[in-house]
Amino acid sequence: MEGSGPVISVAAALDHLLGLVAPLPTETVTLRAAAGRVMSEPLAALHDQPPFDASAMDGYAVVKDAEPDDTFTIIGEAAAGHPFVGVLDYSDAVRIFTGAPIPPGATRVIIQEDVRRDGDRITVTGAPGDGPNIRPGGGDFAKGKVHQPRTPLGSRDSALLAAMGHGLVPVARKPVVALLMTGDELRPPGQVLAEGQITASNGYGLAAMCEAAGAEVRILPIASDTAASLSQAFRLAAGADLLITIGGASVGDHDLIADVAGDAGLDLSFHKVAMRPGKPLLAGRMGDMALVGLPGNPVSAMVCGVIFILPMLRRMQGLPNFSEILSYPLADAIAANGPRQHYMRAQVRDGRITVLDRQDSSLLSVLRDATHLVVRPPGDPARVAGEGVSALRLPA
Amino acid sequence: MEGSGPVISVAAALDHLLGLVAPLPTETVTLRAAAGRVMSEPLAALHDQPPFDASAMDGYAVVKDAEPDDTFTIIGEAAAGHPFVGVLDYSDAVRIFTGAPIPPGATRVIIQEDVRRDGDRITVTGAPGDGPNIRPGGGDFAKGKVHQPRTPLGSRDSALLAAMGHGLVPVARKPVVALLMTGDELRPPGQVLAEGQITASNGYGLAAMCEAAGAEVRILPIASDTAASLSQAFRLAAGADLLITIGGASVGDHDLIADVAGDAGLDLSFHKVAMRPGKPLLAGRMGDMALVGLPGNPVSAMVCGVIFILPMLRRMQGLPNFSEILSYPLADAIAANGPRQHYMRAQVRDGRITVLDRQDSSLLSVLRDATHLVVRPPGDPARVAGEGVSALRLPA
């Protein structure tokens, strides 16, 4: 456990981490509660949409083409939800409103602006045009059409699933994440600091990040740097799908997590990843729970959250692994990269990307000001202004 | 109320709508509950971050520069949360771990890889380099530094506010939105449809859209097309900051909302907006509540949600009016626009934008497939492939 493990690439680490989790079972929730969740099974439309030929306008339904000066007798009315029941002759018209079913046999709707009405008779005044002003049944989608987006359900999915007739939606159960900040120096925000103490922060950032990605998050009480405290915290994590520890994953004498996790049955997977920030990383399974130990530096923890934890949460919710990496021209030159994959805090403005000056992994204010992470592979050479570099957008 | 009002521009309509709402009062919530909310007052850091000079590495703190073969006597230890208390002489070293306070007077940390340890003595083996391996107190931010982002709080804000020492955050109260779908033809999703009935859908889409934008949403029972039903629904909306009605804002005989709203004390503002989709629109104030009446076509309602409702929710939460409109080259030519501002459903792929074939405002499936709305001003001429057009990204 003293840092003797092999150094592996980010890609190998991510592969390994994704292997620690599996898609979660389905639960059925109301359409409203399904917003932001991930559908775990397809749903088929229960009816055509529209379910019937419907009027696209307010006007008069007739069974023949109409020309100026044609006259019709109004024999009834069709409104949304109130179909006309009857049969139209060539000289008949049915007063009809937008969304109403087209009466059987009617072939067009003359819009009301194109007629003059006198009692129960109308006379066509304008040239009614070629369009029938009818929305055909099934024109939006047919009964049986299947919907299962490979993204969390958005507002347009909610509208579409409703139109398909579904009030209940099968979704992946929310991943339950337990977050454990460790360190004798940590105090929760809001508490006065004694000498040598700092405010625990990265767990709050990761909690918000995981929640926004669909997880249910429990922040455990801060653990101190003793085996007893860590063992107790691991027990408090019971029932979570994923335990994320923050801090204590380095190689110092005071780094107990690996040892305690080993005692608790952790099947340890790897220890060091060739990346900056965030080199030390623990991972494994402990019973039914995956465990990932992130470094304690605030920026390292948050960047590891983006690079490793978000893909794990996607997999648990049945989503494909995806992160959009785009190329942006550099606003300024940057020096050569070292042997580790470097995720550099950067800002995109007016289509160009600026790598921020201070890249120390303790600087939360710099991470906050960043919009993107420039992804620099190991050994990436120096780059001049205007050259394209790959970057991923930081989540809010 | 029979459609006789003036036709106004989208910009004029939006100005008017924004005038109907005002920033909501502040409430104080826990840091975790503040995620996604909008800060209504700035917060100042309660301490420097880090609060003290801290070791950036595991190693040995000394009070002088070190060269190969220098030896030091270890006189104590400093770990995170456990400062060393004492004074170092030139030949002394303090065993120190990452995050621990630098002992008074120490000027550098020799990393442990660069020394050989024998009992309580160390000998420098490598060339320790120039860096002090110290994170200076206040290097991230100074006590008193103010934070109040003009966006909903994201995960990095949560981490930063925690590091600043704040467990409680002042945020704008959530806008309470009541959504009222109207129409005799509407049935909630999940119910079997009789002839002429359709499933209510746009209210579910708007509910998800408003919730994702920070609102608390109540969907009222569907109202039928009678003055009594609408009056009752208006009473059920009591306490909301914003009542959105959907349907019944057109000029048909069955459109009662304007009349009933007038009876209920609505100060009606305008009726027709020169836009597609979504032309008919009601707006006004009714007591303490703003009212916006959206058209019933599903796509019209959702597009009006993006163009009008989201800016209103931003204003209520104290955010500046903002929607990012970017230019994309057209994949294919498009015809000239008519006299109304047209929000055309479109897809951006590989940096080019394709206006989708079917633009009828009843087609939810087309809206779902869209990623952007091309914004075409009134009278916009025909455009050829490769020309740039303005588009805004649809919210999820």
JSON list of N, CA, C and O in Angstrom, two decimals, chain B residues 245-289:
[
{"chain": "B", "resi": 245, "resn": "THR", "atom": "N", "xyz": [-51.19, 29.62, -18.45]},
{"chain": "B", "resi": 245, "resn": "THR", "atom": "CA", "xyz": [-52.28, 28.85, -19.04]},
{"chain": "B", "resi": 245, "resn": "THR", "atom": "C", "xyz": [-51.84, 28.41, -20.43]},
{"chain": "B", "resi": 245, "resn": "THR", "atom": "O", "xyz": [-51.09, 29.12, -21.12]},
{"chain": "B", "resi": 246, "resn": "ILE", "atom": "N", "xyz": [-52.29, 27.24, -20.82]},
{"chain": "B", "resi": 246, "resn": "ILE", "atom": "CA", "xyz": [-51.90, 26.69, -22.13]},
{"chain": "B", "resi": 246, "resn": "ILE", "atom": "C", "xyz": [-53.16, 26.33, -22.88]},
{"chain": "B", "resi": 246, "resn": "ILE", "atom": "O", "xyz": [-53.99, 25.56, -22.37]},
{"chain": "B", "resi": 247, "resn": "GLY", "atom": "N", "xyz": [-53.30, 26.86, -24.07]},
{"chain": "B", "resi": 247, "resn": "GLY", "atom": "CA", "xyz": [-54.51, 26.67, -24.85]},
{"chain": "B", "resi": 247, "resn": "GLY", "atom": "C", "xyz": [-55.48, 27.80, -24.57]},
{"chain": "B", "resi": 247, "resn": "GLY", "atom": "O", "xyz": [-55.34, 28.56, -23.61]},
{"chain": "B", "resi": 248, "resn": "GLY", "atom": "N", "xyz": [-56.46, 27.93, -25.46]},
{"chain": "B", "resi": 248, "resn": "GLY", "atom": "CA", "xyz": [-57.49, 28.93, -25.23]},
{"chain": "B", "resi": 248, "resn": "GLY", "atom": "C", "xyz": [-57.04, 30.37, -25.36]},
{"chain": "B", "resi": 248, "resn": "GLY", "atom": "O", "xyz": [-57.75, 31.27, -24.96]},
{"chain": "B", "resi": 249, "resn": "ALA", "atom": "N", "xyz": [-55.86, 30.59, -25.91]},
{"chain": "B", "resi": 249, "resn": "ALA", "atom": "CA", "xyz": [-55.41, 31.98, -26.07]},
{"chain": "B", "resi": 249, "resn": "ALA", "atom": "C", "xyz": [-55.60, 32.44, -27.51]},
{"chain": "B", "resi": 249, "resn": "ALA", "atom": "O", "xyz": [-55.16, 33.52, -27.87]},
{"chain": "B", "resi": 250, "resn": "SER", "atom": "N", "xyz": [-56.23, 31.62, -28.33]},
{"chain": "B", "resi": 250, "resn": "SER", "atom": "CA", "xyz": [-56.45, 31.99, -29.72]},
{"chain": "B", "resi": 250, "resn": "SER", "atom": "C", "xyz": [-57.73, 32.81, -29.84]},
{"chain": "B", "resi": 250, "resn": "SER", "atom": "O", "xyz": [-58.28, 33.28, -28.84]},
{"chain": "B", "resi": 251, "resn": "VAL", "atom": "N", "xyz": [-58.21, 33.00, -31.05]},
{"chain": "B", "resi": 251, "resn": "VAL", "atom": "CA", "xyz": [-59.33, 33.91, -31.24]},
{"chain": "B", "resi": 251, "resn": "VAL", "atom": "C", "xyz": [-60.64, 33.18, -31.53]},
{"chain": "B", "resi": 251, "resn": "VAL", "atom": "O", "xyz": [-61.62, 33.79, -31.91]},
{"chain": "B", "resi": 252, "resn": "GLY", "atom": "N", "xyz": [-60.65, 31.86, -31.33]},
{"chain": "B", "resi": 252, "resn": "GLY", "atom": "CA", "xyz": [-61.87, 31.10, -31.62]},
{"chain": "B", "resi": 252, "resn": "GLY", "atom": "C", "xyz": [-62.99, 31.40, -30.63]},
{"chain": "B", "resi": 252, "resn": "GLY", "atom": "O", "xyz": [-62.77, 31.94, -29.54]},
{"chain": "B", "resi": 253, "resn": "ASP", "atom": "N", "xyz": [-64.20, 31.01, -31.02]},
{"chain": "B", "resi": 253, "resn": "ASP", "atom": "CA", "xyz": [-65.38, 31.23, -30.17]},
{"chain": "B", "resi": 253, "resn": "ASP", "atom": "C", "xyz": [-65.21, 30.56, -28.81]},
{"chain": "B", "resi": 253, "resn": "ASP", "atom": "O", "xyz": [-65.83, 30.97, -27.83]},
{"chain": "B", "resi": 254, "resn": "HIS", "atom": "N", "xyz": [-64.42, 29.52, -28.77]},
{"chain": "B", "resi": 254, "resn": "HIS", "atom": "CA", "xyz": [-64.30, 28.74, -27.54]},
{"chain": "B", "resi": 254, "resn": "HIS", "atom": "C", "xyz": [-63.16, 29.21, -26.65]},
{"chain": "B", "resi": 254, "resn": "HIS", "atom": "O", "xyz": [-62.82, 28.56, -25.67]},
{"chain": "B", "resi": 255, "resn": "ASP", "atom": "N", "xyz": [-62.60, 30.33, -26.98]},
{"chain": "B", "resi": 255, "resn": "ASP", "atom": "CA", "xyz": [-61.45, 30.80, -26.22]},
{"chain": "B", "resi": 255, "resn": "ASP", "atom": "C", "xyz": [-61.92, 31.76, -25.13]},
{"chain": "B", "resi": 255, "resn": "ASP", "atom": "O", "xyz": [-62.20, 32.93, -25.39]},
{"chain": "B", "resi": 256, "resn": "LEU", "atom": "N", "xyz": [-61.97, 31.23, -23.95]},
{"chain": "B", "resi": 256, "resn": "LEU", "atom": "CA", "xyz": [-62.59, 31.96, -22.86]},
{"chain": "B", "resi": 256, "resn": "LEU", "atom": "C", "xyz": [-61.59, 32.60, -21.91]},
{"chain": "B", "resi": 256, "resn": "LEU", "atom": "O", "xyz": [-61.97, 33.42, -21.08]},
{"chain": "B", "resi": 257, "resn": "ILE", "atom": "N", "xyz": [-60.34, 32.17, -22.03]},
{"chain": "B", "resi": 257, "resn": "ILE", "atom": "CA", "xyz": [-59.41, 32.53, -20.97]},
{"chain": "B", "resi": 257, "resn": "ILE", "atom": "C", "xyz": [-59.30, 34.04, -20.81]},
{"chain": "B", "resi": 257, "resn": "ILE", "atom": "O", "xyz": [-59.32, 34.56, -19.69]},
{"chain": "B", "resi": 258, "resn": "ALA", "atom": "N", "xyz": [-59.21, 34.74, -21.94]},
{"chain": "B", "resi": 258, "resn": "ALA", "atom": "CA", "xyz": [-59.06, 36.19, -21.85]},
{"chain": "B", "resi": 258, "resn": "ALA", "atom": "C", "xyz": [-60.25, 36.80, -21.12]},
{"chain": "B", "resi": 258, "resn": "ALA", "atom": "O", "xyz": [-60.09, 37.68, -20.25]},
{"chain": "B", "resi": 259, "resn": "ASP", "atom": "N", "xyz": [-61.45, 36.34, -21.45]},
{"chain": "B", "resi": 259, "resn": "ASP", "atom": "CA", "xyz": [-62.64, 36.90, -20.82]},
{"chain": "B", "resi": 259, "resn": "ASP", "atom": "C", "xyz": [-62.68, 36.60, -19.33]},
{"chain": "B", "resi": 259, "resn": "ASP", "atom": "O", "xyz": [-62.92, 37.48, -18.50]},
{"chain": "B", "resi": 260, "resn": "VAL", "atom": "N", "xyz": [-62.41, 35.33, -18.99]},
{"chain": "B", "resi": 260, "resn": "VAL", "atom": "CA", "xyz": [-62.47, 34.95, -17.57]},
{"chain": "B", "resi": 260, "resn": "VAL", "atom": "C", "xyz": [-61.37, 35.67, -16.79]},
{"chain": "B", "resi": 260, "resn": "VAL", "atom": "O", "xyz": [-61.58, 36.14, -15.68]},
{"chain": "B", "resi": 261, "resn": "ALA", "atom": "N", "xyz": [-60.20, 35.77, -17.42]},
{"chain": "B", "resi": 261, "resn": "ALA", "atom": "CA", "xyz": [-59.10, 36.47, -16.75]},
{"chain": "B", "resi": 261, "resn": "ALA", "atom": "C", "xyz": [-59.48, 37.93, -16.52]},
{"chain": "B", "resi": 261, "resn": "ALA", "atom": "O", "xyz": [-59.19, 38.49, -15.46]},
{"chain": "B", "resi": 262, "resn": "GLY", "atom": "N", "xyz": [-60.14, 38.52, -17.48]},
{"chain": "B", "resi": 262, "resn": "GLY", "atom": "CA", "xyz": [-60.59, 39.89, -17.31]},
{"chain": "B", "resi": 262, "resn": "GLY", "atom": "C", "xyz": [-61.53, 40.01, -16.12]},
{"chain": "B", "resi": 262, "resn": "GLY", "atom": "O", "xyz": [-61.39, 40.90, -15.27]},
{"chain": "B", "resi": 263, "resn": "ASP", "atom": "N", "xyz": [-62.47, 39.08, -16.02]},
{"chain": "B", "resi": 263, "resn": "ASP", "atom": "CA", "xyz": [-63.40, 39.08, -14.89]},
{"chain": "B", "resi": 263, "resn": "ASP", "atom": "C", "xyz": [-62.66, 38.91, -13.56]},
{"chain": "B", "resi": 263, "resn": "ASP", "atom": "O", "xyz": [-63.08, 39.43, -12.53]},
{"chain": "B", "resi": 264, "resn": "ALA", "atom": "N", "xyz": [-61.56, 38.14, -13.59]},
{"chain": "B", "resi": 264, "resn": "ALA", "atom": "CA", "xyz": [-60.82, 37.86, -12.35]},
{"chain": "B", "resi": 264, "resn": "ALA", "atom": "C", "xyz": [-59.85, 38.97, -12.00]},
{"chain": "B", "resi": 264, "resn": "ALA", "atom": "O", "xyz": [-59.08, 38.84, -11.05]},
{"chain": "B", "resi": 265, "resn": "GLY", "atom": "N", "xyz": [-59.86, 40.04, -12.77]},
{"chain": "B", "resi": 265, "resn": "GLY", "atom": "CA", "xyz": [-59.02, 41.18, -12.40]},
{"chain": "B", "resi": 265, "resn": "GLY", "atom": "C", "xyz": [-57.72, 41.28, -13.18]},
{"chain": "B", "resi": 265, "resn": "GLY", "atom": "O", "xyz": [-56.81, 42.01, -12.80]},
{"chain": "B", "resi": 266, "resn": "LEU", "atom": "N", "xyz": [-57.61, 40.51, -14.25]},
{"chain": "B", "resi": 266, "resn": "LEU", "atom": "CA", "xyz": [-56.38, 40.57, -15.05]},
{"chain": "B", "resi": 266, "resn": "LEU", "atom": "C", "xyz": [-56.26, 41.91, -15.74]},
{"chain": "B", "resi": 266, "resn": "LEU", "atom": "O", "xyz": [-57.19, 42.41, -16.36]},
{"chain": "B", "resi": 267, "resn": "ASP", "atom": "N", "xyz": [-55.06, 42.47, -15.61]},
{"chain": "B", "resi": 267, "resn": "ASP", "atom": "CA", "xyz": [-54.73, 43.67, -16.35]},
{"chain": "B", "resi": 267, "resn": "ASP", "atom": "C", "xyz": [-54.07, 43.21, -17.65]},
{"chain": "B", "resi": 267, "resn": "ASP", "atom": "O", "xyz": [-52.87, 42.99, -17.71]},
{"chain": "B", "resi": 268, "resn": "LEU", "atom": "N", "xyz": [-54.86, 43.01, -18.69]},
{"chain": "B", "resi": 268, "resn": "LEU", "atom": "CA", "xyz": [-54.37, 42.37, -19.92]},
{"chain": "B", "resi": 268, "resn": "LEU", "atom": "C", "xyz": [-53.41, 43.28, -20.66]},
{"chain": "B", "resi": 268, "resn": "LEU", "atom": "O", "xyz": [-53.64, 44.48, -20.79]},
{"chain": "B", "resi": 269, "resn": "SER", "atom": "N", "xyz": [-52.32, 42.69, -21.17]},
{"chain": "B", "resi": 269, "resn": "SER", "atom": "CA", "xyz": [-51.27, 43.50, -21.74]},
{"chain": "B", "resi": 269, "resn": "SER", "atom": "C", "xyz": [-51.19, 43.44, -23.25]},
{"chain": "B", "resi": 269, "resn": "SER", "atom": "O", "xyz": [-50.99, 44.45, -23.90]},
{"chain": "B", "resi": 270, "resn": "PHE", "atom": "N", "xyz": [-51.27, 42.29, -23.85]},
{"chain": "B", "resi": 270, "resn": "PHE", "atom": "CA", "xyz": [-51.25, 42.23, -25.31]},
{"chain": "B", "resi": 270, "resn": "PHE", "atom": "C", "xyz": [-51.77, 40.87, -25.72]},
{"chain": "B", "resi": 270, "resn": "PHE", "atom": "O", "xyz": [-51.97, 39.98, -24.91]},
{"chain": "B", "resi": 271, "resn": "HIS", "atom": "N", "xyz": [-51.91, 40.70, -26.97]},
{"chain": "B", "resi": 271, "resn": "HIS", "atom": "CA", "xyz": [-52.61, 39.53, -27.43]},
{"chain": "B", "resi": 271, "resn": "HIS", "atom": "C", "xyz": [-51.91, 38.78, -28.54]},
{"chain": "B", "resi": 271, "resn": "HIS", "atom": "O", "xyz": [-51.96, 37.58, -28.61]},
{"chain": "B", "resi": 272, "resn": "LYS", "atom": "N", "xyz": [-51.24, 39.49, -29.44]},
{"chain": "B", "resi": 272, "resn": "LYS", "atom": "CA", "xyz": [-50.65, 38.82, -30.59]},
{"chain": "B", "resi": 272, "resn": "LYS", "atom": "C", "xyz": [-49.20, 39.22, -30.73]},
{"chain": "B", "resi": 272, "resn": "LYS", "atom": "O", "xyz": [-48.86, 40.40, -30.67]},
{"chain": "B", "resi": 273, "resn": "VAL", "atom": "N", "xyz": [-48.34, 38.24, -30.92]},
{"chain": "B", "resi": 273, "resn": "VAL", "atom": "CA", "xyz": [-46.92, 38.50, -31.11]},
{"chain": "B", "resi": 273, "resn": "VAL", "atom": "C", "xyz": [-46.55, 38.05, -32.51]},
{"chain": "B", "resi": 273, "resn": "VAL", "atom": "O", "xyz": [-46.99, 37.00, -32.97]},
{"chain": "B", "resi": 274, "resn": "ALA", "atom": "N", "xyz": [-45.74, 38.84, -33.19]},
{"chain": "B", "resi": 274, "resn": "ALA", "atom": "CA", "xyz": [-45.35, 38.52, -34.57]},
{"chain": "B", "resi": 274, "resn": "ALA", "atom": "C", "xyz": [-44.27, 37.44, -34.55]},
{"chain": "B", "resi": 274, "resn": "ALA", "atom": "O", "xyz": [-43.09, 37.70, -34.81]},
{"chain": "B", "resi": 275, "resn": "MET", "atom": "N", "xyz": [-44.68, 36.22, -34.18]},
{"chain": "B", "resi": 275, "resn": "MET", "atom": "CA", "xyz": [-43.71, 35.13, -34.14]},
{"chain": "B", "resi": 275, "resn": "MET", "atom": "C", "xyz": [-44.36, 33.83, -34.59]},
{"chain": "B", "resi": 275, "resn": "MET", "atom": "O", "xyz": [-45.58, 33.67, -34.55]},
{"chain": "B", "resi": 276, "resn": "ARG", "atom": "N", "xyz": [-43.52, 32.93, -35.08]},
{"chain": "B", "resi": 276, "resn": "ARG", "atom": "CA", "xyz": [-43.91, 31.56, -35.39]},
{"chain": "B", "resi": 276, "resn": "ARG", "atom": "C", "xyz": [-42.92, 30.64, -34.73]},
{"chain": "B", "resi": 276, "resn": "ARG", "atom": "O", "xyz": [-41.72, 30.88, -34.82]},
{"chain": "B", "resi": 277, "resn": "PRO", "atom": "N", "xyz": [-43.32, 29.54, -34.11]},
{"chain": "B", "resi": 277, "resn": "PRO", "atom": "CA", "xyz": [-44.71, 29.28, -33.77]},
{"chain": "B", "resi": 277, "resn": "PRO", "atom": "C", "xyz": [-45.10, 30.12, -32.56]},
{"chain": "B", "resi": 277, "resn": "PRO", "atom": "O", "xyz": [-44.24, 30.68, -31.90]},
{"chain": "B", "resi": 278, "resn": "GLY", "atom": "N", "xyz": [-46.40, 30.17, -32.28]},
{"chain": "B", "resi": 278, "resn": "GLY", "atom": "CA", "xyz": [-46.78, 30.76, -31.00]},
{"chain": "B", "resi": 278, "resn": "GLY", "atom": "C", "xyz": [-47.38, 32.11, -31.04]},
{"chain": "B", "resi": 278, "resn": "GLY", "atom": "O", "xyz": [-47.28, 32.87, -30.07]},
{"chain": "B", "resi": 279, "resn": "LYS", "atom": "N", "xyz": [-48.03, 32.47, -32.11]},
{"chain": "B", "resi": 279, "resn": "LYS", "atom": "CA", "xyz": [-48.54, 33.82, -32.26]},
{"chain": "B", "resi": 279, "resn": "LYS", "atom": "C", "xyz": [-49.44, 34.33, -31.12]},
{"chain": "B", "resi": 279, "resn": "LYS", "atom": "O", "xyz": [-49.17, 35.37, -30.55]},
{"chain": "B", "resi": 280, "resn": "PRO", "atom": "N", "xyz": [-50.51, 33.63, -30.77]},
{"chain": "B", "resi": 280, "resn": "PRO", "atom": "CA", "xyz": [-51.38, 34.25, -29.76]},
{"chain": "B", "resi": 280, "resn": "PRO", "atom": "C", "xyz": [-50.78, 34.11, -28.36]},
{"chain": "B", "resi": 280, "resn": "PRO", "atom": "O", "xyz": [-50.25, 33.08, -28.00]},
{"chain": "B", "resi": 281, "resn": "LEU", "atom": "N", "xyz": [-50.86, 35.15, -27.61]},
{"chain": "B", "resi": 281, "resn": "LEU", "atom": "CA", "xyz": [-50.25, 35.18, -26.28]},
{"chain": "B", "resi": 281, "resn": "LEU", "atom": "C", "xyz": [-51.00, 36.20, -25.44]},
{"chain": "B", "resi": 281, "resn": "LEU", "atom": "O", "xyz": [-51.25, 37.31, -25.87]},
{"chain": "B", "resi": 282, "resn": "LEU", "atom": "N", "xyz": [-51.36, 35.79, -24.25]},
{"chain": "B", "resi": 282, "resn": "LEU", "atom": "CA", "xyz": [-51.97, 36.71, -23.29]},
{"chain": "B", "resi": 282, "resn": "LEU", "atom": "C", "xyz": [-50.97, 37.01, -22.20]},
{"chain": "B", "resi": 282, "resn": "LEU", "atom": "O", "xyz": [-50.17, 36.15, -21.84]},
{"chain": "B", "resi": 283, "resn": "ALA", "atom": "N", "xyz": [-51.01, 38.18, -21.62]},
{"chain": "B", "resi": 283, "resn": "ALA", "atom": "CA", "xyz": [-50.14, 38.43, -20.48]},
{"chain": "B", "resi": 283, "resn": "ALA", "atom": "C", "xyz": [-50.69, 39.56, -19.65]},
{"chain": "B", "resi": 283, "resn": "ALA", "atom": "O", "xyz": [-51.33, 40.48, -20.16]},
{"chain": "B", "resi": 284, "resn": "GLY", "atom": "N", "xyz": [-50.44, 39.47, -18.37]},
{"chain": "B", "resi": 284, "resn": "GLY", "atom": "CA", "xyz": [-50.88, 40.54, -17.49]},
{"chain": "B", "resi": 284, "resn": "GLY", "atom": "C", "xyz": [-50.61, 40.16, -16.06]},
{"chain": "B", "resi": 284, "resn": "GLY", "atom": "O", "xyz": [-49.96, 39.16, -15.76]},
{"chain": "B", "resi": 285, "resn": "ARG", "atom": "N", "xyz": [-51.09, 41.01, -15.18]},
{"chain": "B", "resi": 285, "resn": "ARG", "atom": "CA", "xyz": [-50.98, 40.70, -13.75]},
{"chain": "B", "resi": 285, "resn": "ARG", "atom": "C", "xyz": [-52.37, 40.55, -13.17]},
{"chain": "B", "resi": 285, "resn": "ARG", "atom": "O", "xyz": [-53.33, 41.22, -13.57]},
{"chain": "B", "resi": 286, "resn": "MET", "atom": "N", "xyz": [-52.49, 39.62, -12.23]},
{"chain": "B", "resi": 286, "resn": "MET", "atom": "CA", "xyz": [-53.75, 39.36, -11.57]},
{"chain": "B", "resi": 286, "resn": "MET", "atom": "C", "xyz": [-53.42, 39.33, -10.08]},
{"chain": "B", "resi": 286, "resn": "MET", "atom": "O", "xyz": [-52.92, 38.32, -9.59]},
{"chain": "B", "resi": 287, "resn": "GLY", "atom": "N", "xyz": [-53.64, 40.44, -9.40]},
{"chain": "B", "resi": 287, "resn": "GLY", "atom": "CA", "xyz": [-53.22, 40.52, -8.00]},
{"chain": "B", "resi": 287, "resn": "GLY", "atom": "C", "xyz": [-51.70, 40.40, -7.92]},
{"chain": "B", "resi": 287, "resn": "GLY", "atom": "O", "xyz": [-50.97, 41.08, -8.63]},
{"chain": "B", "resi": 288, "resn": "ASP", "atom": "N", "xyz": [-51.22, 39.51, -7.04]},
{"chain": "B", "resi": 288, "resn": "ASP", "atom": "CA", "xyz": [-49.78, 39.34, -6.86]},
{"chain": "B", "resi": 288, "resn": "ASP", "atom": "C", "xyz": [-49.14, 38.44, -7.89]},
{"chain": "B", "resi": 288, "resn": "ASP", "atom": "O", "xyz": [-47.94, 38.15, -7.82]},
{"chain": "B", "resi": 289, "resn": "MET", "atom": "N", "xyz": [-49.93, 37.98, -8.84]},
{"chain": "B", "resi": 289, "resn": "MET", "atom": "CA", "xyz": [-49.47, 36.92, -9.73]},
{"chain": "B", "resi": 289, "resn": "MET", "atom": "C", "xyz": [-49.36, 37.45, -11.15]},
{"chain": "B", "resi": 289, "resn": "MET", "atom": "O", "xyz": [-50.23, 38.20, -11.60]}
]
